[in-house]
Short mmCIF file of C-alpha atoms in Angstrom, two decimals:
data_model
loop_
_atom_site.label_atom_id
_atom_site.label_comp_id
_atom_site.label_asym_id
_atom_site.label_seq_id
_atom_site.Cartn_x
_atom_site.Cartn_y
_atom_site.Cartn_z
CA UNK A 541 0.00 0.00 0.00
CA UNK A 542 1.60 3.46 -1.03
CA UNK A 543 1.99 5.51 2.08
CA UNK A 544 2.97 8.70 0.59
CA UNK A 545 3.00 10.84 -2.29
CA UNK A 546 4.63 10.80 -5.00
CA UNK A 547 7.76 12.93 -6.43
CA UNK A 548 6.20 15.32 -8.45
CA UNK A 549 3.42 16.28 -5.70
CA UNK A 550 6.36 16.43 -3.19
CA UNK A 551 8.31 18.98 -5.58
CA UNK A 552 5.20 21.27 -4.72
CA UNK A 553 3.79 20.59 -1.08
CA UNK A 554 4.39 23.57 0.98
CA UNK A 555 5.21 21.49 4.39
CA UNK A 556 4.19 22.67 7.63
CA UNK A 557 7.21 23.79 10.16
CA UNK A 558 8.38 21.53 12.57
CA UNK A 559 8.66 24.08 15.46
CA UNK A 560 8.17 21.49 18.54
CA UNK A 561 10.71 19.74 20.28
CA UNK A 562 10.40 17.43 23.23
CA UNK A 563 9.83 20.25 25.66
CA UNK A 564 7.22 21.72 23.57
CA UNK A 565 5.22 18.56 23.39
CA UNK A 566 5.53 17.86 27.25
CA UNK A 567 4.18 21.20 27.80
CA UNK A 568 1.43 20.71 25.41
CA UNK A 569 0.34 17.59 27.17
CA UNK A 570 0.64 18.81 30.89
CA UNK A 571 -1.74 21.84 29.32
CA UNK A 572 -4.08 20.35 27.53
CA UNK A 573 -5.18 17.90 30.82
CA UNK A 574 -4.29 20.16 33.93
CA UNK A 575 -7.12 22.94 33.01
CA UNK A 576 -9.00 25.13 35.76
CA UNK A 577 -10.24 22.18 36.61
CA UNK A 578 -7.98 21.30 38.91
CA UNK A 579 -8.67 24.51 40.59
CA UNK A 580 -12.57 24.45 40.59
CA UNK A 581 -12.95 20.51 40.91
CA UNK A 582 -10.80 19.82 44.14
CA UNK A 583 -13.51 20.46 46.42
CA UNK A 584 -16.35 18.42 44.79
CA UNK A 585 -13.59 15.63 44.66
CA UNK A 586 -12.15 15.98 47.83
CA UNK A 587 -15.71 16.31 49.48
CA UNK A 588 -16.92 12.87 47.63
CA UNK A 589 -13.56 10.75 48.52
CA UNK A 590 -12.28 11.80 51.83
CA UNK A 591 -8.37 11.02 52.20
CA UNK A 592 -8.86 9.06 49.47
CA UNK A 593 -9.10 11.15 47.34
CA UNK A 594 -5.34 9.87 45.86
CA UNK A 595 -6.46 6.94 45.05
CA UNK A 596 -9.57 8.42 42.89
CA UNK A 597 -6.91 10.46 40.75
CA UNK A 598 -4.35 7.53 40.23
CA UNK A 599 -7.91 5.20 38.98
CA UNK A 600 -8.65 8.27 36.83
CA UNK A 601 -5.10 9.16 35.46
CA UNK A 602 -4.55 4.81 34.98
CA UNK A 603 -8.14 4.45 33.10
CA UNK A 604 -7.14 7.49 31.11
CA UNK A 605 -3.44 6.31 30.51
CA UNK A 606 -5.14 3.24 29.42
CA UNK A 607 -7.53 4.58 26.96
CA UNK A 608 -4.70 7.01 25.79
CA UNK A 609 -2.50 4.05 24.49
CA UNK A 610 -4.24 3.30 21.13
CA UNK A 611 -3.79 6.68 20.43
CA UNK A 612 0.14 6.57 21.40
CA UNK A 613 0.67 3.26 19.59
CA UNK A 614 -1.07 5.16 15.93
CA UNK A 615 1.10 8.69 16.41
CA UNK A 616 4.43 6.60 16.95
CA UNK A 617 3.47 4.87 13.74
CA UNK A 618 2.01 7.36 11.83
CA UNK A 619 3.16 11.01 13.40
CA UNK A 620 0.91 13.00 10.88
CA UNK A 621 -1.49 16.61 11.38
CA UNK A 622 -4.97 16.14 12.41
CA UNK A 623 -4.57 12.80 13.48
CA UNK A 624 -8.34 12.31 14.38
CA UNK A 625 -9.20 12.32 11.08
CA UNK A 626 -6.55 11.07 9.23
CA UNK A 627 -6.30 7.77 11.34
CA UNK A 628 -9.83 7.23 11.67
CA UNK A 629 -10.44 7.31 7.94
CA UNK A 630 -7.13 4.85 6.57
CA UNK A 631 -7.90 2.35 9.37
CA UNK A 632 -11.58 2.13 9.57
CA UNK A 633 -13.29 4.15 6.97
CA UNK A 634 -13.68 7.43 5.84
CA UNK A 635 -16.80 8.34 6.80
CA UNK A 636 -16.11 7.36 10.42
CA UNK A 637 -12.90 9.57 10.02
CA UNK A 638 -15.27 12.39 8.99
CA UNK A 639 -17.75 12.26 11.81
CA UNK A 640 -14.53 11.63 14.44
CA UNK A 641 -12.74 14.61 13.42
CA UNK A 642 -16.05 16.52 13.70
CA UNK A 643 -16.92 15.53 17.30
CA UNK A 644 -13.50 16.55 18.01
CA UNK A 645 -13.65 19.87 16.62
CA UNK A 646 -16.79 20.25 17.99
CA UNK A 647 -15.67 19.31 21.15
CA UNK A 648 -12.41 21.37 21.32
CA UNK A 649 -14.37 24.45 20.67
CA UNK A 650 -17.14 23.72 23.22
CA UNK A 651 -13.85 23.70 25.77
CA UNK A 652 -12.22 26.73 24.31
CA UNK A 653 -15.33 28.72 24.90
CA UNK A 654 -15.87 26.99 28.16
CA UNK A 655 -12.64 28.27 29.34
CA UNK A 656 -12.53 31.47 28.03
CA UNK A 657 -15.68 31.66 29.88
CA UNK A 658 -14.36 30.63 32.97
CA UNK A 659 -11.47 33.01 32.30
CA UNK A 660 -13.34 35.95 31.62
CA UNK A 661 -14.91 35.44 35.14
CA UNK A 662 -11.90 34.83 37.02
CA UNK A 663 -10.63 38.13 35.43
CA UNK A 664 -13.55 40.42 35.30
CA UNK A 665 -13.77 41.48 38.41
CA UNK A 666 -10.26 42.93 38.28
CA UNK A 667 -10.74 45.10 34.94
CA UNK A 668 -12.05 48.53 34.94
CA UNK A 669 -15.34 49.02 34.23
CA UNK A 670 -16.26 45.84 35.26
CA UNK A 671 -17.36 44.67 31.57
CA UNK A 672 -19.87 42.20 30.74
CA UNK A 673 -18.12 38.52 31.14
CA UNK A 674 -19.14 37.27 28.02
CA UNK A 675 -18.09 40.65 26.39
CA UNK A 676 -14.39 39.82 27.56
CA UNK A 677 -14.89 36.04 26.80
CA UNK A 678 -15.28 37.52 23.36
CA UNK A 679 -12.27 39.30 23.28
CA UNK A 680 -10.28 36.82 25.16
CA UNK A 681 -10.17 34.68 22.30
CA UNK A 682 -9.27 37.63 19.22
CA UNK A 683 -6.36 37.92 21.12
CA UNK A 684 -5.15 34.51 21.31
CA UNK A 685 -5.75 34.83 17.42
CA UNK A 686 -3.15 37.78 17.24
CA UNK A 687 -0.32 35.27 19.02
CA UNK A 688 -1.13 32.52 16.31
CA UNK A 689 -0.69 34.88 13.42
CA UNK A 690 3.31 35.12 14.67
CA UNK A 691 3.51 31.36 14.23
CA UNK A 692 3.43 28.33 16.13
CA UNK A 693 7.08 28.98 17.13
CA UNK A 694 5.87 31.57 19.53
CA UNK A 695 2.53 30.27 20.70
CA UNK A 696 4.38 26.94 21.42
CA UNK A 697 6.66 29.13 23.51
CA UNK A 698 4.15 30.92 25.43
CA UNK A 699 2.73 27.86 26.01
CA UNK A 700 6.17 26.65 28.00
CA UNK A 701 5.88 29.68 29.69
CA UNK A 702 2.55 29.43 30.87
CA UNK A 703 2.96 25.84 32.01
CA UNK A 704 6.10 26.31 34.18
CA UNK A 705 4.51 28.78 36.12
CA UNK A 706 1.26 26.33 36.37
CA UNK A 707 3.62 23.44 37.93
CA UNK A 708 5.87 25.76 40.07
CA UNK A 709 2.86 27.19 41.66
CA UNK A 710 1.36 23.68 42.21
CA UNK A 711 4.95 22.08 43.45
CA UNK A 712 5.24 25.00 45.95
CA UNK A 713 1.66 24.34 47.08
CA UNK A 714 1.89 20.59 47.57
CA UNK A 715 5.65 20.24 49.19
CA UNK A 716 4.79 23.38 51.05
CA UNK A 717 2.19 21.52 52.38
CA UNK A 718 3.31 18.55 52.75
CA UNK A 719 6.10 19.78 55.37
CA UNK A 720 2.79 21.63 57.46
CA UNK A 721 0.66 18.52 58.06
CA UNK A 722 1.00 14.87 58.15
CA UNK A 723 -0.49 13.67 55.08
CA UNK A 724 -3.26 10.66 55.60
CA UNK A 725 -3.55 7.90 52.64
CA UNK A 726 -5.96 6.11 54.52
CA UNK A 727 -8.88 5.04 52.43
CA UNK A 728 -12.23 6.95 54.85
CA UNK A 729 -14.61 7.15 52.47
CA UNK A 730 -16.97 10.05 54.50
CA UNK A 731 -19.61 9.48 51.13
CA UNK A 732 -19.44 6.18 50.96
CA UNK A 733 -18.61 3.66 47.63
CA UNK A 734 -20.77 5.83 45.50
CA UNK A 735 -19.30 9.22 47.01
CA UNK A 736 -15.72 7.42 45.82
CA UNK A 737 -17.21 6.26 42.15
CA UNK A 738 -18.11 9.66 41.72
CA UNK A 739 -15.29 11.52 43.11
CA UNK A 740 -12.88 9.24 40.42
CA UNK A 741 -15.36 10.43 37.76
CA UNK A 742 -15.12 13.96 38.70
CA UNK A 743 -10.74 13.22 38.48
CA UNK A 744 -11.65 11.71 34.86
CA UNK A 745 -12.76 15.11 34.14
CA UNK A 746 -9.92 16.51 34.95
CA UNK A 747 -7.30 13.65 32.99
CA UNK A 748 -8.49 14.54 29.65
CA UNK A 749 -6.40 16.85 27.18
CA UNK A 750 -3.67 13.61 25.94
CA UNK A 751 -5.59 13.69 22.36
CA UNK A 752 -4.12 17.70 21.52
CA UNK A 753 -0.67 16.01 20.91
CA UNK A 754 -2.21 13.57 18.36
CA UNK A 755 -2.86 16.68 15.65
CA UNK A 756 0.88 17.30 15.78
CA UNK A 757 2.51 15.09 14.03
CA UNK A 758 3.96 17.43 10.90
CA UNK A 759 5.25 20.09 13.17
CA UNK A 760 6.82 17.74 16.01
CA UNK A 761 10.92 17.32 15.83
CA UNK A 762 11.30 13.80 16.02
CA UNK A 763 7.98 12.97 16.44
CA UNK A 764 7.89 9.23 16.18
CA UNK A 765 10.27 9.56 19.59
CA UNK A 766 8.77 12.40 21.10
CA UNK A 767 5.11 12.21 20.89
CA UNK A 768 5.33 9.08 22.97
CA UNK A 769 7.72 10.45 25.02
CA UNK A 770 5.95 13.60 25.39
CA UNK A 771 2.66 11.79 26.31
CA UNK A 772 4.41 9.29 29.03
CA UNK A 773 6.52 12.17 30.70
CA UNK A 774 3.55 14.74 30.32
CA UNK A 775 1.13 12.38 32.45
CA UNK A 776 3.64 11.45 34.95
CA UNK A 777 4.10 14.81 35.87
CA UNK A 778 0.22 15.44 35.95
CA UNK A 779 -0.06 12.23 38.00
CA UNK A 780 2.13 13.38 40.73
CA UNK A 781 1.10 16.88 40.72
CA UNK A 782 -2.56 15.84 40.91
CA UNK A 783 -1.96 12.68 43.37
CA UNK A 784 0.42 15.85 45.88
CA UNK A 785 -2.05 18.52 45.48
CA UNK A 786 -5.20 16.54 46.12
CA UNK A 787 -3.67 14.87 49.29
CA UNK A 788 -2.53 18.33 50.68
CA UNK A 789 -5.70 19.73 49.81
CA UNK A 790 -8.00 17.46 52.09
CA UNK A 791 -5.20 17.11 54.73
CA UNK A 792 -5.39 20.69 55.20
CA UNK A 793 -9.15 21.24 55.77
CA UNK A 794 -11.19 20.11 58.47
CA UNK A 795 -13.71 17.78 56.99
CA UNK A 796 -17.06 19.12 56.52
CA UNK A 797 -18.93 17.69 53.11
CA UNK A 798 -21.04 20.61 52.78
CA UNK A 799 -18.45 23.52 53.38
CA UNK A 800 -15.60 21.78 51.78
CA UNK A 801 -18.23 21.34 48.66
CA UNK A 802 -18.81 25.28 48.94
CA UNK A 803 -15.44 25.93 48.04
CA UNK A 804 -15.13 28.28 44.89
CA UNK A 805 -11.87 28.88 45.31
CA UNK A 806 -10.58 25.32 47.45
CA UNK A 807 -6.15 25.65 46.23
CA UNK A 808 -6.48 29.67 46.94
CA UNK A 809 -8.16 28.97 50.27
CA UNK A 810 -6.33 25.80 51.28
CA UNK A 811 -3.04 27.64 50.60
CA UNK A 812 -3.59 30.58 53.06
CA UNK A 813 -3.22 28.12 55.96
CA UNK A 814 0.41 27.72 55.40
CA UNK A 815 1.41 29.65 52.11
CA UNK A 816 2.98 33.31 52.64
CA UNK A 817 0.94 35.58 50.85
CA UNK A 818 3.21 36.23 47.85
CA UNK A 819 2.83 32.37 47.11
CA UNK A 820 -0.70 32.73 47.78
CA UNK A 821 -0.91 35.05 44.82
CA UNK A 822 1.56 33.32 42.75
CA UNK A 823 -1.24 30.26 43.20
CA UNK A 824 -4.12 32.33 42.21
CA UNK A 825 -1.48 33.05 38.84
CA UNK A 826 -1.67 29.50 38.36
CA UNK A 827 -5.61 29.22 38.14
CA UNK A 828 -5.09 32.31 35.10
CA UNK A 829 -2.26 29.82 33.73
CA UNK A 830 -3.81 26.58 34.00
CA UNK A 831 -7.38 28.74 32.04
CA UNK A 832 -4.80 29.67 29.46
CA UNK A 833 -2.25 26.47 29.02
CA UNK A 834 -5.64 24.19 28.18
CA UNK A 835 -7.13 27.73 25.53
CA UNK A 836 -3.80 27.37 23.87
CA UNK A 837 -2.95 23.85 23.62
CA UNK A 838 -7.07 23.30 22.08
CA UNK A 839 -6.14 25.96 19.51
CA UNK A 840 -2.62 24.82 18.61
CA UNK A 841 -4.07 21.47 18.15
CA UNK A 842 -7.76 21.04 17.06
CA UNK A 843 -7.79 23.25 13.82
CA UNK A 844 -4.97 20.50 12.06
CA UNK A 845 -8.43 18.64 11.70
CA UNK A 846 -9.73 20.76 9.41
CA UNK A 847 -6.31 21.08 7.74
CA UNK A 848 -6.20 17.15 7.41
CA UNK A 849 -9.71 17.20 5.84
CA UNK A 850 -9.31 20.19 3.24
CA UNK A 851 -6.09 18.01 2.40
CA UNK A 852 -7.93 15.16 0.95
CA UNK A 853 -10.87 17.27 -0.55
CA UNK A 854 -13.85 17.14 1.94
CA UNK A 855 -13.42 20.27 3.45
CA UNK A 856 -12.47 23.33 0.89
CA UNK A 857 -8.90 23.60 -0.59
CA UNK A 858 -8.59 26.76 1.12
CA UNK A 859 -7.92 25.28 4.46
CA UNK A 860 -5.36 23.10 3.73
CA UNK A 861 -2.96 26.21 2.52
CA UNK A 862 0.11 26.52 4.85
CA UNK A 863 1.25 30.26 5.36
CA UNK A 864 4.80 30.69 3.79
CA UNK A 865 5.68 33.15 6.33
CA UNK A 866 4.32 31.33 9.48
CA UNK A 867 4.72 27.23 7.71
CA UNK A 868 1.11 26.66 9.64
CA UNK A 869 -2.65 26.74 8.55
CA UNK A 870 -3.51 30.24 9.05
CA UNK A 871 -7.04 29.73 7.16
CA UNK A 872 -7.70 26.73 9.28
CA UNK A 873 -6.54 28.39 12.50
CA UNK A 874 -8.91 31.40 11.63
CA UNK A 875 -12.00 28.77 10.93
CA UNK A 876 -11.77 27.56 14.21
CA UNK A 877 -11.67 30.73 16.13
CA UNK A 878 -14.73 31.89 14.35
CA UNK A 879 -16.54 28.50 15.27
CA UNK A 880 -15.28 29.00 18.92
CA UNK A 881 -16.37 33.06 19.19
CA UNK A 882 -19.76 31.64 17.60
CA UNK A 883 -20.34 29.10 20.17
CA UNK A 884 -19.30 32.15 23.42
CA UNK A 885 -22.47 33.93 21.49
CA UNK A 886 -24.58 31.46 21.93
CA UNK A 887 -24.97 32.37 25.63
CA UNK A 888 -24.88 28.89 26.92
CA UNK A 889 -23.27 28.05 30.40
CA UNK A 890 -19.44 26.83 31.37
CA UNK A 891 -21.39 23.34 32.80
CA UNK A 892 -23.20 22.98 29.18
CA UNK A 893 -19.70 23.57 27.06
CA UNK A 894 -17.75 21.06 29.25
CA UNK A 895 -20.61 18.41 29.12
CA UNK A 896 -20.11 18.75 25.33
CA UNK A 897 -16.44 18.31 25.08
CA UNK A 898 -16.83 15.44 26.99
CA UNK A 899 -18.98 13.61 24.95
CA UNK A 900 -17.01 14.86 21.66
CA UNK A 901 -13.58 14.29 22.72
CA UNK A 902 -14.75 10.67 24.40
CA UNK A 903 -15.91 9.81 21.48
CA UNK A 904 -13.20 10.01 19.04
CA UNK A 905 -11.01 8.21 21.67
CA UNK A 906 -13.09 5.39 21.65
CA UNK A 907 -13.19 5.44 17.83
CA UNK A 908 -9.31 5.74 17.54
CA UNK A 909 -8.64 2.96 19.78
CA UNK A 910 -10.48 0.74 17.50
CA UNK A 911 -8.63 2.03 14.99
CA UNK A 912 -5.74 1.26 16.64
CA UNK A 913 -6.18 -2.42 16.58
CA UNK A 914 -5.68 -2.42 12.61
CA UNK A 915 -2.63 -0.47 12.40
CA UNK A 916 -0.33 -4.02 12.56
CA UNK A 917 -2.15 -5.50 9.70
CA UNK A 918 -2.55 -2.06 7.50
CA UNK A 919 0.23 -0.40 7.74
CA UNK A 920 2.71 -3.23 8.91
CA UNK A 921 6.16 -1.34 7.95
CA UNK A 922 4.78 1.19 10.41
CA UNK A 923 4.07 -0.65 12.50
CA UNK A 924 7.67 -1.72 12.48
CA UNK A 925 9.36 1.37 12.81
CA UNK A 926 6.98 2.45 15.27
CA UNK A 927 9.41 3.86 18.63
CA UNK A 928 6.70 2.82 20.95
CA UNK A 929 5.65 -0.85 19.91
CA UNK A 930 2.48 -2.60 21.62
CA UNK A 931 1.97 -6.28 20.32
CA UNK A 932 -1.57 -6.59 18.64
CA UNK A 933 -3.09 -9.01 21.52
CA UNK A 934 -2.31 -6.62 24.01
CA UNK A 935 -3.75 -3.60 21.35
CA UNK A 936 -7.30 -4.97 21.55
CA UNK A 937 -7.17 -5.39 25.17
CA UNK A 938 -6.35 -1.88 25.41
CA UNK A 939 -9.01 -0.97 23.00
CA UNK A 940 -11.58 -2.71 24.22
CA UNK A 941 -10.99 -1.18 27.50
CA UNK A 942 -10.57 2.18 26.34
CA UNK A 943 -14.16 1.83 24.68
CA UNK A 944 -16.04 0.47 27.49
CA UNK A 945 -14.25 3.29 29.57
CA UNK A 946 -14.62 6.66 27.07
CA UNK A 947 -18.42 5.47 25.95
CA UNK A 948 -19.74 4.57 29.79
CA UNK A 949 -18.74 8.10 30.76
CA UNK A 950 -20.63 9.25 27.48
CA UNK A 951 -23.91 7.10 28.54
CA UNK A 952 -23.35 8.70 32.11
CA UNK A 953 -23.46 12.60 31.10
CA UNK A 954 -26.12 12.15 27.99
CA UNK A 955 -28.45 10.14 30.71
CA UNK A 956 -27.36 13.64 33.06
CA UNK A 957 -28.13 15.97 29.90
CA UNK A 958 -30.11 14.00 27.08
CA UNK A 959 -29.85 17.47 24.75
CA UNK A 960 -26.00 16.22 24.23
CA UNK A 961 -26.88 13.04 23.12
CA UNK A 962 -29.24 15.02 20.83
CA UNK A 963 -27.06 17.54 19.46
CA UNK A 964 -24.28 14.85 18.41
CA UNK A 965 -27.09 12.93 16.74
CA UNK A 966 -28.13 16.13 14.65
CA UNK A 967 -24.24 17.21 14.29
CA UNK A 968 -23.75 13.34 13.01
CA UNK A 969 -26.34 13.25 10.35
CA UNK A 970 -25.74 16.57 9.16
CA UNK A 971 -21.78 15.70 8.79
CA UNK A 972 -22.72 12.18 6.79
CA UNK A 973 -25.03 13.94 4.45
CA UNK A 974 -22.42 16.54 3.51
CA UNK A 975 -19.76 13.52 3.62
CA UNK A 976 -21.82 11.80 1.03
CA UNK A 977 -22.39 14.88 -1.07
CA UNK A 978 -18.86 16.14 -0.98
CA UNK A 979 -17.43 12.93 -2.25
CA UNK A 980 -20.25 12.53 -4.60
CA UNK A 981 -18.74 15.92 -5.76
CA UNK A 982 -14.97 14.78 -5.96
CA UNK A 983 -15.86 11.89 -8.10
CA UNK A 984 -18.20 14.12 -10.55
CA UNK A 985 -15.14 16.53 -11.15
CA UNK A 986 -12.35 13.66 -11.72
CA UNK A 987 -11.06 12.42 -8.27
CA UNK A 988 -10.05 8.97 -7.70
CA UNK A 989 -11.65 9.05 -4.42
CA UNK A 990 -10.53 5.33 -3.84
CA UNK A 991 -7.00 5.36 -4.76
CA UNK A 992 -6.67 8.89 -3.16
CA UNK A 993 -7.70 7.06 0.37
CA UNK A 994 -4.21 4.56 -0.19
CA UNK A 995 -1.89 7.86 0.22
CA UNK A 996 -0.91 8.92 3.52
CA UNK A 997 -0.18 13.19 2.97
CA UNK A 998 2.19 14.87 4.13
CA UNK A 999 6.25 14.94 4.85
CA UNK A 1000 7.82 11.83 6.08
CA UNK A 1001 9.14 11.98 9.88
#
C-alpha cells in the first residue's frame, strides 16, 4: 500500500514547520489535561472521597493512561497533522474519520469557549469598568488569534511559559504543604462507595487533554520519539502533581462535606493556611495559567483537523494552505476561532460547554482505539518502525478497554443531559449527508476518491 506521495506532488507541497521539540510537546500535554479544573474541581472531589481522594486520581489518570494508548501506539506509527481524522479514515473508513474529526472539533471548541468563559470570570472582576463577562470572553479569544498569526514557534513558547509557572505554583503548594501537616492515605470514604465512584469520575474530568498532541505530528521534531515520550513524561508529571495537590488539599481542611463542597476557590483557600501571601498570589497566577495552558494547547491542536480534511478534498482547498511566512494553517486556524467566538455567542453556560467536550472528545477516543487495533495489519512497515511498539493481543485489550471506559462516561453525562446526546445525533447526520455529497462531488469533477484514500499526505518523519 503506497503511504505517501509521489515525487512530483512532493516537488510542490508547501510542508508545515516543525517548530516542537520534546519540551514543547511535554508542555502541550501537561496543558491540555491540567485545566482550571484542577482549581474548581478539588472540592467536589475531595468532598466525595475523603483522604482518598489519591487513590480516585491515580484510577482516573490509569483508566485514562489506558484509553490514551491506542492513540500513542497510531502517532508513533504514523506522526501525521490532524490525526483524528486522518487515522480514523485509513484504518476504519472514511466516513467514520469524517464524523470523528467533527466531534472533536466540535468538542475542542465547546472547551475553548468553556474556558474562556471561565477566564473571563476569574478576570472580570479585576478590569475597569467591570465589563460584561461574556463581552471579555469575546475578546479573550481575538487575542489569542493575534499570538497565532506570529507562528506556532511563539505560541508553542508561550505555552512553556505558561505551564512552568502552572507546575511551580502547584509544586510549591503541595511540598509546602506537605512539610505543614501529616499527610493521611488512609482510604475513609466520609460518602461512601458511591461518594468514591463519583469523586474518580469527577478526576476523569480533569485527565483529559492527551488527544491535543495527536494533531501534531507534521510540526513535532522527532515525532515518532517524542510524541510518545511527550505523552508518558507529560502524564507522569500530571499524576504526581494531581496525586500531591489533592492529598494536601483534604489534609489541610477540616472535613465538613457541605463547606468543603462550597469551596469556589478550594487551592487559593487551602493555601492561606500555610502559604505566605506572595505564594498565595503566585497560586491564584496559576488558576489564570492553567485557564490559558488548556485555551492554547485546544487551539494549537484542534484546527490540524480541518487542515487534514481540506487536504484530501472534503473540506475546501482553502484550508489546507500553509502560510509561507508562518509554515502553519492560518485559514484553518482562523476557521476555528470563528466556530469558537460563535459558540461564546450562543450564551450557553461553562457546565453545558464542558458536558459537550466530553462527549465529543470521548468519542473520538473510543473510535481511535479501534482504529488502533488495525494499524499491525494495514500499515505493517509502520508498524515496524513504530518507537513505541504494543503487540496486537495486548492492542485490543487496550481498546476494548478504552471503549467500554470513554463510551460509559458518554452514557453517564447524555443520561445527566439528554440534549448532548441530541445535538451529536443532529451534528452526526448533518456531517454524513455533507460527507456523502462532498465525495459525490470529488468523483463528478475527476477524483479517484478510492486510490486517493491509499496515500498517507504529508512529509515523512
Amino acid at each position: 500500500m503506497t503511504t505517501q506521495n509521489d515525487n512530483s506532488s512532493k516537488a510542490t507541497e508547501v510542508t508545515l514547520g516543525r517548530h516542537i521539540g520534546l519540551g514543547g510537546g511535554i508542555a502541550l500535554v501537561i496543558g491540555g489535561v491540567i485545566g482550571m479544573g484542577i482549581y474548581a474541581l478539588i472540592a467536589a472531589v475531595g468532598a466525595q472521597a475523603g483522604t482518598g481522594l489519591w487513590l480516585a486520581f491515580v484510577l482516573a489518570i490509569v483508566i485514562s493512561g489506558v484509553g490514551v494508548a491506542p492513540l500513542i501506539q497510531i502517532v508513533s506509527a504514523l506522526p501525521k497533522a490532524g490525526g483524528g481524522y486522518l487515522f480514523t479514515s485509513r484504518l476504519l473508513h472514511p466516513l467514520v474519520g469524517v464524523l470523528a474529526s467533527f466531534w472533536a472539533i466540535f468538542g475542542g471548541t465547546c472547551l475553548t469557549a468553556m474556558v474562556a468563559l471561565g477566564l473571563a470570570g476569574y478576570i472580570t472582576p479585576y478590569l475597569p469598568g467591570n465589563p460584561p463577562v461574556r463581552l471579555v470572553a469575546f475578546v479573550l479569544p481575538i487575542l489569542f488569534y493575534t499570538l497565532f498569526l506570529f507562528g506556532l514557534r511563539l505560541a508553542a513558547s508561550v505555552q512553556m511559559l505558561l505551564v512552568v509557572q502552572l507546575v511551580v505554583a502547584l509544586l510549591v503548594y503541595g511540598l509546602a504543604g506537605a512539610a505543614s501537616f501529616d499527610l493521611s492515605f488512609a482510604l475513609d470514604l466520609p460518602q461512601g462507595t458511591g461518594g468514591f465512584i463519583m469523586a474518580t469520575i469527577l478526576c476523569y474530568s480533569v485527565c483529559m487533554g492527551f488527544q491535543v498532541i495527536a494533531e501534531m505530528g507534521e510540526e513535532m521534531k522527532n515525532p515518532r520519539r517524542n510524541i510518545p515520550l511527550s505523552l508518558v513524561i507529560g502524564g507522569s508529571i500530571v499524576l504526581l502533581i494531581y496525586i500531591l495537590v489533592g492529598t494536601v488539599f483534604i489534609n489541610s481542611m477540616t472535613y465538613d462535606f457541605a463547606s468543603i463542597n462550597a469551596l469556589t476557590a478550594p487551592l487559593t483557600d487551602s493555601g492561606k493556611r500555610f502559604l505566605p501571601g506572595f505564594w498565595v498570589m503566585f497560586l491564584s497566577i496559576g488558576a489564570l495559567s492553567a485557564g490559558l495552558t488548556s485555551f492554547n494547547a485546544g487551539a494549537i491542536a484542534l484546527p490540524r483537523e480541518l487542515f487534514a480534511q481540506a487536504r484530501d478534498g472534503i473540506m475546501p482547498p482553502f484550508l489546507k494552505r500553509i502560510h509561507p511566512r508562518t509554515r502553519t494553517p492560518l485559514n484553518a486556524v482562523t476557521v476555528y476561532f470563528t466556530l469558537m467566538l460563535a459558540l461564546v455567542l450562543t450564551g450557553r453556560s461553562v457546565d453545558f460547554y464542558g458536558v459537550i467536550t466530553a462527549v465529543g472528545i470521548l468519542m473520538m477516543t473510543a473510535t481511535i482505539a479501534v482504529a488502533a487495533v488495525r494499524l499491525p495489519d494495514k500499515f505493517p512497515r509502520e508498524y515496524s518502525r513504530a518507537f513505541f511498539r504494543i503487540p496486537k493481543a495486548w492492542l485490543v485489550v487496550l481498546a476494548v478497554i478504552s471503549v467500554l471506559s470513554s463510551l460509559g462516561v458518554v452514557f453517564i453525562v447524555i443520561m445527566e443531559m439528554p440534549v448532548a446526546g441530541l445535538i451529536y445525533a443532529v451534528l452526526s447526520l448533518a456531517v454524513a449527508v455533507y460527507y456523502f455529497m462532498r465525495v459525490r462531488w470529488l468523483k463528478r469533477n475527476g477524483v479517484d476518491w478510492e486510490a486517493q484514500l491509499k496515500v498517507i499526505p504529508g512529509e515523512e518523519a
